[in-house]
């Protein structure tokens, strides 16, 4: 929910450096616990809700069951910026951009701009034909660099900026977070100095169990066949993917006509737009079937 009021802001700004350090150390212990549970096959996924991005750590469900869980881990991050992606590249963390790959491929195969203007190669060839080169026109190079820089930032903070990390790079990114966890902490606003929130369907070190809020209402709807009674079950809170699956299976056992409407948390919208090759498959979790989320 939205945090408002001066009390929330003042309480966050009152955090002393020693308190922030203690919170950060406790968070790193919890993050390490959640990641190790994932690698060892004791948790199917967990979310890290940071101030600027949402991170999803999960075990690929389409992999062979005989493969070790550590080799089936993948990480989805959205949204991202060019600066963040450049930092990962400098740390040898390999990643792909599934929602941007097709568009980038289309741009690479386009021989000219949509308006029919000549490409950079044709301009260079024309200058060389009259005995000149691009080096004689520094302003042209600066303009080209400006265009390239603008294109590289075009998808920042958009769903297309989602990145996918797989294989050994997952361990490299885990190490990066351990050494640079402060970059996930908000530096301004009501959440200043507070570590990200970890959401998981499985218990991890330092976690607390948060129950979902359930409201039951009855509606009388008038139709062609007269007045009918509809029973509505509203579930709010940190509704995780396995909660949706468990509720659906439970209600299908006793209801023939079932309709489900969900409100997507905006930072996770990009996860629902993934190609089939990396789409999320709902997986039932036997632990914690009471309908709650373990959070820090």
CSV table of C-alpha atoms in Angstrom, one decimal:
chain,number,residue,atom,x,y,z
A,1,UNK,CA,0.0,0.0,0.0
A,2,UNK,CA,0.9,3.7,-0.2
A,3,UNK,CA,3.0,5.0,2.7
A,4,UNK,CA,1.9,8.5,3.7
A,5,UNK,CA,2.2,10.9,6.6
A,6,UNK,CA,5.2,12.6,8.1
A,7,UNK,CA,5.6,10.0,10.7
A,8,UNK,CA,6.7,7.4,8.2
A,9,UNK,CA,9.2,9.7,6.6
A,10,UNK,CA,10.7,10.9,9.8
A,11,UNK,CA,11.0,7.4,11.2
A,12,UNK,CA,12.9,6.3,8.1
A,13,UNK,CA,15.2,9.3,8.2
A,14,UNK,CA,16.0,8.7,11.9
A,15,UNK,CA,17.8,5.5,11.1
A,16,UNK,CA,21.4,5.9,12.3
A,17,UNK,CA,24.3,4.4,10.3
A,18,UNK,CA,24.8,1.7,12.9
A,19,UNK,CA,21.1,0.7,12.6
A,20,UNK,CA,21.2,0.7,8.9
A,21,UNK,CA,24.3,-1.5,9.0
A,22,UNK,CA,22.6,-3.9,11.3
A,23,UNK,CA,19.6,-4.1,9.1
A,24,UNK,CA,21.8,-4.7,6.0
A,25,UNK,CA,23.7,-7.5,7.7
A,26,UNK,CA,20.4,-9.2,8.8
A,27,UNK,CA,19.0,-8.8,5.3
A,28,UNK,CA,22.1,-10.4,3.7
A,29,UNK,CA,21.7,-13.4,6.0
A,30,UNK,CA,18.1,-13.8,4.9
A,31,UNK,CA,18.9,-13.3,1.3
A,32,UNK,CA,21.6,-15.9,1.5
A,33,UNK,CA,19.2,-18.3,3.2
A,34,UNK,CA,16.5,-17.8,0.6
A,35,UNK,CA,19.0,-18.3,-2.3
A,36,UNK,CA,20.5,-21.5,-0.8
A,37,UNK,CA,17.0,-23.0,-0.3
A,38,UNK,CA,16.3,-22.3,-4.0
A,39,UNK,CA,19.6,-23.8,-5.2
A,40,UNK,CA,19.1,-26.9,-3.0
A,41,UNK,CA,15.6,-27.5,-4.3
A,42,UNK,CA,13.7,-26.6,-1.1
A,43,UNK,CA,12.0,-23.5,-2.6
A,44,UNK,CA,10.6,-23.0,-6.1
A,45,UNK,CA,11.1,-19.2,-6.2
A,46,UNK,CA,11.3,-16.0,-4.3
A,47,UNK,CA,10.9,-12.3,-5.0
A,48,UNK,CA,13.2,-9.4,-4.0
A,49,UNK,CA,11.1,-6.2,-4.0
A,50,UNK,CA,13.6,-3.3,-4.2
A,51,UNK,CA,12.7,0.4,-4.5
A,52,UNK,CA,13.6,0.6,-8.2
A,53,UNK,CA,13.2,-2.9,-9.5
A,54,UNK,CA,11.6,-6.3,-8.9
A,55,UNK,CA,13.8,-9.4,-8.9
A,56,UNK,CA,12.5,-13.0,-9.3
A,57,UNK,CA,14.7,-15.9,-8.5
A,58,UNK,CA,13.3,-19.2,-9.6
A,59,UNK,CA,14.0,-22.8,-10.6
A,60,UNK,CA,13.2,-23.4,-14.3
A,61,UNK,CA,10.2,-25.8,-14.4
A,62,UNK,CA,10.9,-27.0,-18.0
A,63,UNK,CA,14.3,-28.4,-17.1
A,64,UNK,CA,15.0,-32.1,-16.6
A,65,UNK,CA,14.2,-33.2,-13.1
A,66,UNK,CA,17.5,-35.2,-12.9
A,67,UNK,CA,19.5,-32.0,-13.3
A,68,UNK,CA,20.7,-30.4,-10.1
A,69,UNK,CA,18.7,-27.4,-8.9
A,70,UNK,CA,21.7,-25.2,-8.8
A,71,UNK,CA,22.1,-25.5,-12.6
A,72,UNK,CA,18.4,-24.8,-13.2
A,73,UNK,CA,18.3,-21.4,-11.4
A,74,UNK,CA,17.4,-18.3,-13.3
A,75,UNK,CA,16.9,-14.7,-12.4
A,76,UNK,CA,14.5,-12.2,-13.9
A,77,UNK,CA,14.9,-8.4,-13.2
A,78,UNK,CA,12.6,-5.7,-14.2
A,79,UNK,CA,12.7,-2.8,-14.9
A,80,UNK,CA,16.4,-2.0,-15.5
A,81,UNK,CA,18.5,0.9,-16.8
A,82,UNK,CA,21.5,1.0,-19.1
A,83,UNK,CA,23.7,1.9,-16.2
A,84,UNK,CA,22.7,-1.1,-14.2
A,85,UNK,CA,23.1,-3.4,-17.3
A,86,UNK,CA,26.5,-1.9,-18.0
A,87,UNK,CA,27.5,-2.6,-14.3
A,88,UNK,CA,26.5,-6.3,-14.7
A,89,UNK,CA,28.5,-6.6,-17.9
A,90,UNK,CA,31.5,-5.2,-16.1
A,91,UNK,CA,31.0,-7.8,-13.4
A,92,UNK,CA,31.0,-10.6,-16.0
A,93,UNK,CA,27.3,-11.3,-15.4
A,94,UNK,CA,25.8,-12.5,-18.7
A,95,UNK,CA,22.2,-11.8,-19.4
A,96,UNK,CA,19.7,-11.5,-22.2
A,97,UNK,CA,16.7,-9.3,-22.8
A,98,UNK,CA,13.8,-11.6,-23.9
A,99,UNK,CA,11.3,-8.8,-24.5
A,100,UNK,CA,13.8,-6.7,-26.5
A,101,UNK,CA,15.5,-9.4,-28.5
A,102,UNK,CA,13.0,-9.5,-31.4
A,103,UNK,CA,12.8,-5.8,-31.7
A,104,UNK,CA,16.6,-5.5,-31.7
A,105,UNK,CA,16.8,-8.2,-34.4
A,106,UNK,CA,14.3,-6.3,-36.6
A,107,UNK,CA,16.4,-3.1,-36.3
A,108,UNK,CA,19.6,-4.9,-37.2
A,109,UNK,CA,18.0,-6.4,-40.4
A,110,UNK,CA,16.5,-3.1,-41.6
A,111,UNK,CA,18.8,-1.8,-44.4
A,112,UNK,CA,17.6,1.8,-44.1
A,113,UNK,CA,15.4,4.0,-42.0
A,114,UNK,CA,11.6,4.0,-42.5
A,115,UNK,CA,11.8,7.3,-44.3
A,116,UNK,CA,14.2,5.9,-46.9
A,117,UNK,CA,17.1,8.0,-45.7
A,118,UNK,CA,20.6,6.5,-46.4
A,119,UNK,CA,22.3,4.3,-43.8
A,120,UNK,CA,25.5,5.1,-42.0
A,121,UNK,CA,27.4,2.8,-44.4
A,122,UNK,CA,26.1,4.6,-47.5
A,123,UNK,CA,27.1,8.0,-46.1
A,124,UNK,CA,30.6,6.7,-45.4
A,125,UNK,CA,30.9,5.3,-48.9
A,126,UNK,CA,29.8,8.6,-50.4
A,127,UNK,CA,32.4,10.6,-48.4
A,128,UNK,CA,35.1,8.2,-49.4
A,129,UNK,CA,34.1,8.5,-53.1
A,130,UNK,CA,35.0,12.2,-53.0
A,131,UNK,CA,38.2,11.7,-51.1
A,132,UNK,CA,36.9,12.5,-47.6
A,133,UNK,CA,36.3,10.4,-44.5
A,134,UNK,CA,34.1,10.7,-41.4
A,135,UNK,CA,37.2,11.8,-39.5
A,136,UNK,CA,37.0,15.1,-41.3
A,137,UNK,CA,33.6,15.8,-39.8
A,138,UNK,CA,33.8,15.4,-35.9
A,139,UNK,CA,30.3,16.7,-35.6
A,140,UNK,CA,28.9,13.8,-37.5
A,141,UNK,CA,30.6,11.3,-35.2
A,142,UNK,CA,29.3,13.2,-32.1
A,143,UNK,CA,25.8,13.2,-33.6
A,144,UNK,CA,26.0,9.4,-34.3
A,145,UNK,CA,27.2,8.8,-30.7
A,146,UNK,CA,24.3,10.9,-29.4
A,147,UNK,CA,21.8,8.8,-31.4
A,148,UNK,CA,23.3,5.5,-30.2
A,149,UNK,CA,23.3,6.7,-26.6
A,150,UNK,CA,19.7,7.8,-26.9
A,151,UNK,CA,18.7,4.4,-28.3
A,152,UNK,CA,20.5,2.6,-25.5
A,153,UNK,CA,18.4,4.4,-22.9
A,154,UNK,CA,15.1,4.1,-24.9
A,155,UNK,CA,13.9,1.1,-23.0
A,156,UNK,CA,15.0,2.1,-19.5
A,157,UNK,CA,12.3,1.6,-16.8
A,158,UNK,CA,10.0,-0.1,-19.4
A,159,UNK,CA,8.9,-3.7,-19.6
A,160,UNK,CA,11.3,-4.3,-22.5
A,161,UNK,CA,14.2,-3.6,-20.2
A,162,UNK,CA,13.6,-6.9,-18.4
A,163,UNK,CA,16.8,-9.0,-18.2
A,164,UNK,CA,17.2,-12.8,-17.8
A,165,UNK,CA,20.2,-14.3,-16.1
A,166,UNK,CA,20.9,-18.0,-16.5
A,167,UNK,CA,23.5,-20.6,-15.7
A,168,UNK,CA,26.8,-19.8,-14.0
A,169,UNK,CA,26.0,-16.1,-14.2
A,170,UNK,CA,23.3,-16.6,-11.5
A,171,UNK,CA,26.1,-17.3,-9.0
A,172,UNK,CA,28.0,-14.3,-10.3
A,173,UNK,CA,25.0,-12.1,-9.8
A,174,UNK,CA,24.4,-13.6,-6.3
A,175,UNK,CA,28.0,-12.6,-5.4
A,176,UNK,CA,27.4,-9.2,-6.9
A,177,UNK,CA,24.4,-8.6,-4.6
A,178,UNK,CA,26.4,-9.7,-1.5
A,179,UNK,CA,29.1,-7.2,-2.3
A,180,UNK,CA,26.8,-4.4,-3.5
A,181,UNK,CA,23.6,-4.9,-1.6
A,182,UNK,CA,23.5,-1.2,-0.8
A,183,UNK,CA,22.6,-0.5,-4.4
A,184,UNK,CA,19.2,-2.1,-3.8
A,185,UNK,CA,18.5,0.2,-0.9
A,186,UNK,CA,16.5,3.4,-1.4
A,187,UNK,CA,18.5,6.5,-0.9
A,188,UNK,CA,15.6,8.9,-0.8
A,189,UNK,CA,11.9,8.8,0.2
A,190,UNK,CA,10.1,7.1,2.9
A,191,UNK,CA,12.0,3.8,2.5
A,192,UNK,CA,15.5,5.4,2.9
A,193,UNK,CA,18.0,3.0,4.4
A,194,UNK,CA,15.5,0.1,4.5
A,195,UNK,CA,16.6,-3.1,2.7
A,196,UNK,CA,14.4,-4.7,0.0
A,197,UNK,CA,11.6,-7.0,1.0
A,198,UNK,CA,12.0,-10.7,0.3
A,199,UNK,CA,8.8,-12.7,-0.5
A,200,UNK,CA,8.9,-16.5,-0.6
A,201,UNK,CA,6.4,-19.4,-0.3
A,202,UNK,CA,9.0,-21.2,1.9
A,203,UNK,CA,10.4,-20.2,5.2
A,204,UNK,CA,13.9,-18.8,5.3
A,205,UNK,CA,16.2,-17.3,8.0
A,206,UNK,CA,14.7,-14.2,9.6
A,207,UNK,CA,11.3,-14.5,7.8
A,208,UNK,CA,7.9,-14.0,9.3
A,209,UNK,CA,4.6,-15.5,8.1
A,210,UNK,CA,2.1,-13.0,6.8
A,211,UNK,CA,-1.4,-14.3,6.4
A,212,UNK,CA,-3.5,-13.1,3.4
A,213,UNK,CA,-6.6,-11.0,4.1
A,214,UNK,CA,-9.8,-12.8,3.0
A,215,UNK,CA,-13.2,-11.1,2.6
A,216,UNK,CA,-16.4,-13.0,1.7
A,217,UNK,CA,-19.4,-11.2,0.3
A,218,UNK,CA,-22.7,-12.2,-1.2
A,219,UNK,CA,-24.2,-10.4,-4.2
A,220,UNK,CA,-27.7,-10.7,-5.7
A,221,UNK,CA,-27.6,-10.2,-9.5
A,222,UNK,CA,-30.7,-9.8,-11.6
A,223,UNK,CA,-30.7,-11.4,-15.0
A,224,UNK,CA,-33.0,-13.0,-17.7
A,225,UNK,CA,-33.5,-16.0,-15.5
A,226,UNK,CA,-34.4,-14.0,-12.5
A,227,UNK,CA,-32.3,-13.1,-9.5
A,228,UNK,CA,-29.3,-15.2,-8.7
A,229,UNK,CA,-26.9,-15.2,-5.8
A,230,UNK,CA,-23.2,-14.9,-6.3
A,231,UNK,CA,-20.6,-15.5,-3.6
A,232,UNK,CA,-17.4,-13.5,-3.9
A,233,UNK,CA,-14.1,-14.4,-2.3
A,234,UNK,CA,-11.6,-11.5,-2.2
A,235,UNK,CA,-8.1,-12.3,-1.3
A,236,UNK,CA,-5.6,-9.5,-0.8
A,237,UNK,CA,-2.0,-9.2,0.3
A,238,UNK,CA,1.1,-10.7,-1.1
A,239,UNK,CA,-0.7,-13.3,-3.4
A,240,UNK,CA,2.1,-15.5,-4.8
A,241,UNK,CA,1.7,-17.6,-7.9
A,242,UNK,CA,1.3,-20.9,-6.0
A,243,UNK,CA,-1.5,-19.3,-3.9
A,244,UNK,CA,-3.5,-18.7,-7.1
A,245,UNK,CA,-3.0,-22.3,-8.2
A,246,UNK,CA,-3.9,-23.7,-4.7
A,247,UNK,CA,-7.1,-21.5,-4.5
A,248,UNK,CA,-8.1,-22.5,-8.0
A,249,UNK,CA,-7.7,-26.2,-7.2
A,250,UNK,CA,-9.6,-25.8,-4.0
A,251,UNK,CA,-12.6,-24.0,-5.4
A,252,UNK,CA,-12.8,-26.2,-8.5
A,253,UNK,CA,-13.5,-29.1,-6.2
A,254,UNK,CA,-16.8,-27.5,-5.0
A,255,UNK,CA,-17.7,-25.0,-7.6
A,256,UNK,CA,-18.8,-25.7,-11.2
A,257,UNK,CA,-19.0,-22.1,-12.3
A,258,UNK,CA,-15.8,-20.3,-11.3
A,259,UNK,CA,-14.5,-16.9,-12.4
A,260,UNK,CA,-11.1,-15.5,-11.3
A,261,UNK,CA,-10.1,-11.8,-11.6
A,262,UNK,CA,-6.6,-10.7,-10.6
A,263,UNK,CA,-5.0,-7.3,-10.2
A,264,UNK,CA,-1.4,-7.5,-11.3
A,265,UNK,CA,1.3,-5.6,-9.3
A,266,UNK,CA,2.7,-3.2,-11.8
A,267,UNK,CA,6.4,-3.9,-11.2
A,268,UNK,CA,5.7,-7.6,-12.0
A,269,UNK,CA,3.8,-7.0,-15.3
A,270,UNK,CA,6.8,-7.7,-17.4
A,271,UNK,CA,7.0,-11.2,-16.0
A,272,UNK,CA,3.6,-12.0,-17.6
A,273,UNK,CA,4.8,-10.9,-21.0
A,274,UNK,CA,7.7,-13.4,-21.4
A,275,UNK,CA,8.0,-15.6,-24.5
A,276,UNK,CA,6.9,-19.2,-24.2
A,277,UNK,CA,10.5,-20.3,-24.0
A,278,UNK,CA,10.9,-18.5,-20.6
A,279,UNK,CA,7.3,-18.2,-19.5
A,280,UNK,CA,6.5,-18.9,-15.9
A,281,UNK,CA,4.7,-22.1,-15.2
A,282,UNK,CA,2.6,-22.3,-12.0
A,283,UNK,CA,3.9,-24.9,-9.6
A,284,UNK,CA,2.1,-26.1,-6.6
A,285,UNK,CA,4.0,-25.9,-3.3
A,286,UNK,CA,3.1,-28.5,-0.6
A,287,UNK,CA,4.7,-26.4,2.1
A,288,UNK,CA,2.8,-23.5,3.6
A,289,UNK,CA,-0.6,-24.4,2.0
A,290,UNK,CA,-2.3,-22.2,4.7
A,291,UNK,CA,-2.3,-19.3,2.2
A,292,UNK,CA,0.4,-17.0,3.5
A,293,UNK,CA,3.7,-15.6,2.4
A,294,UNK,CA,7.0,-15.7,4.2
A,295,UNK,CA,8.5,-12.2,4.1
A,296,UNK,CA,11.3,-10.1,5.6
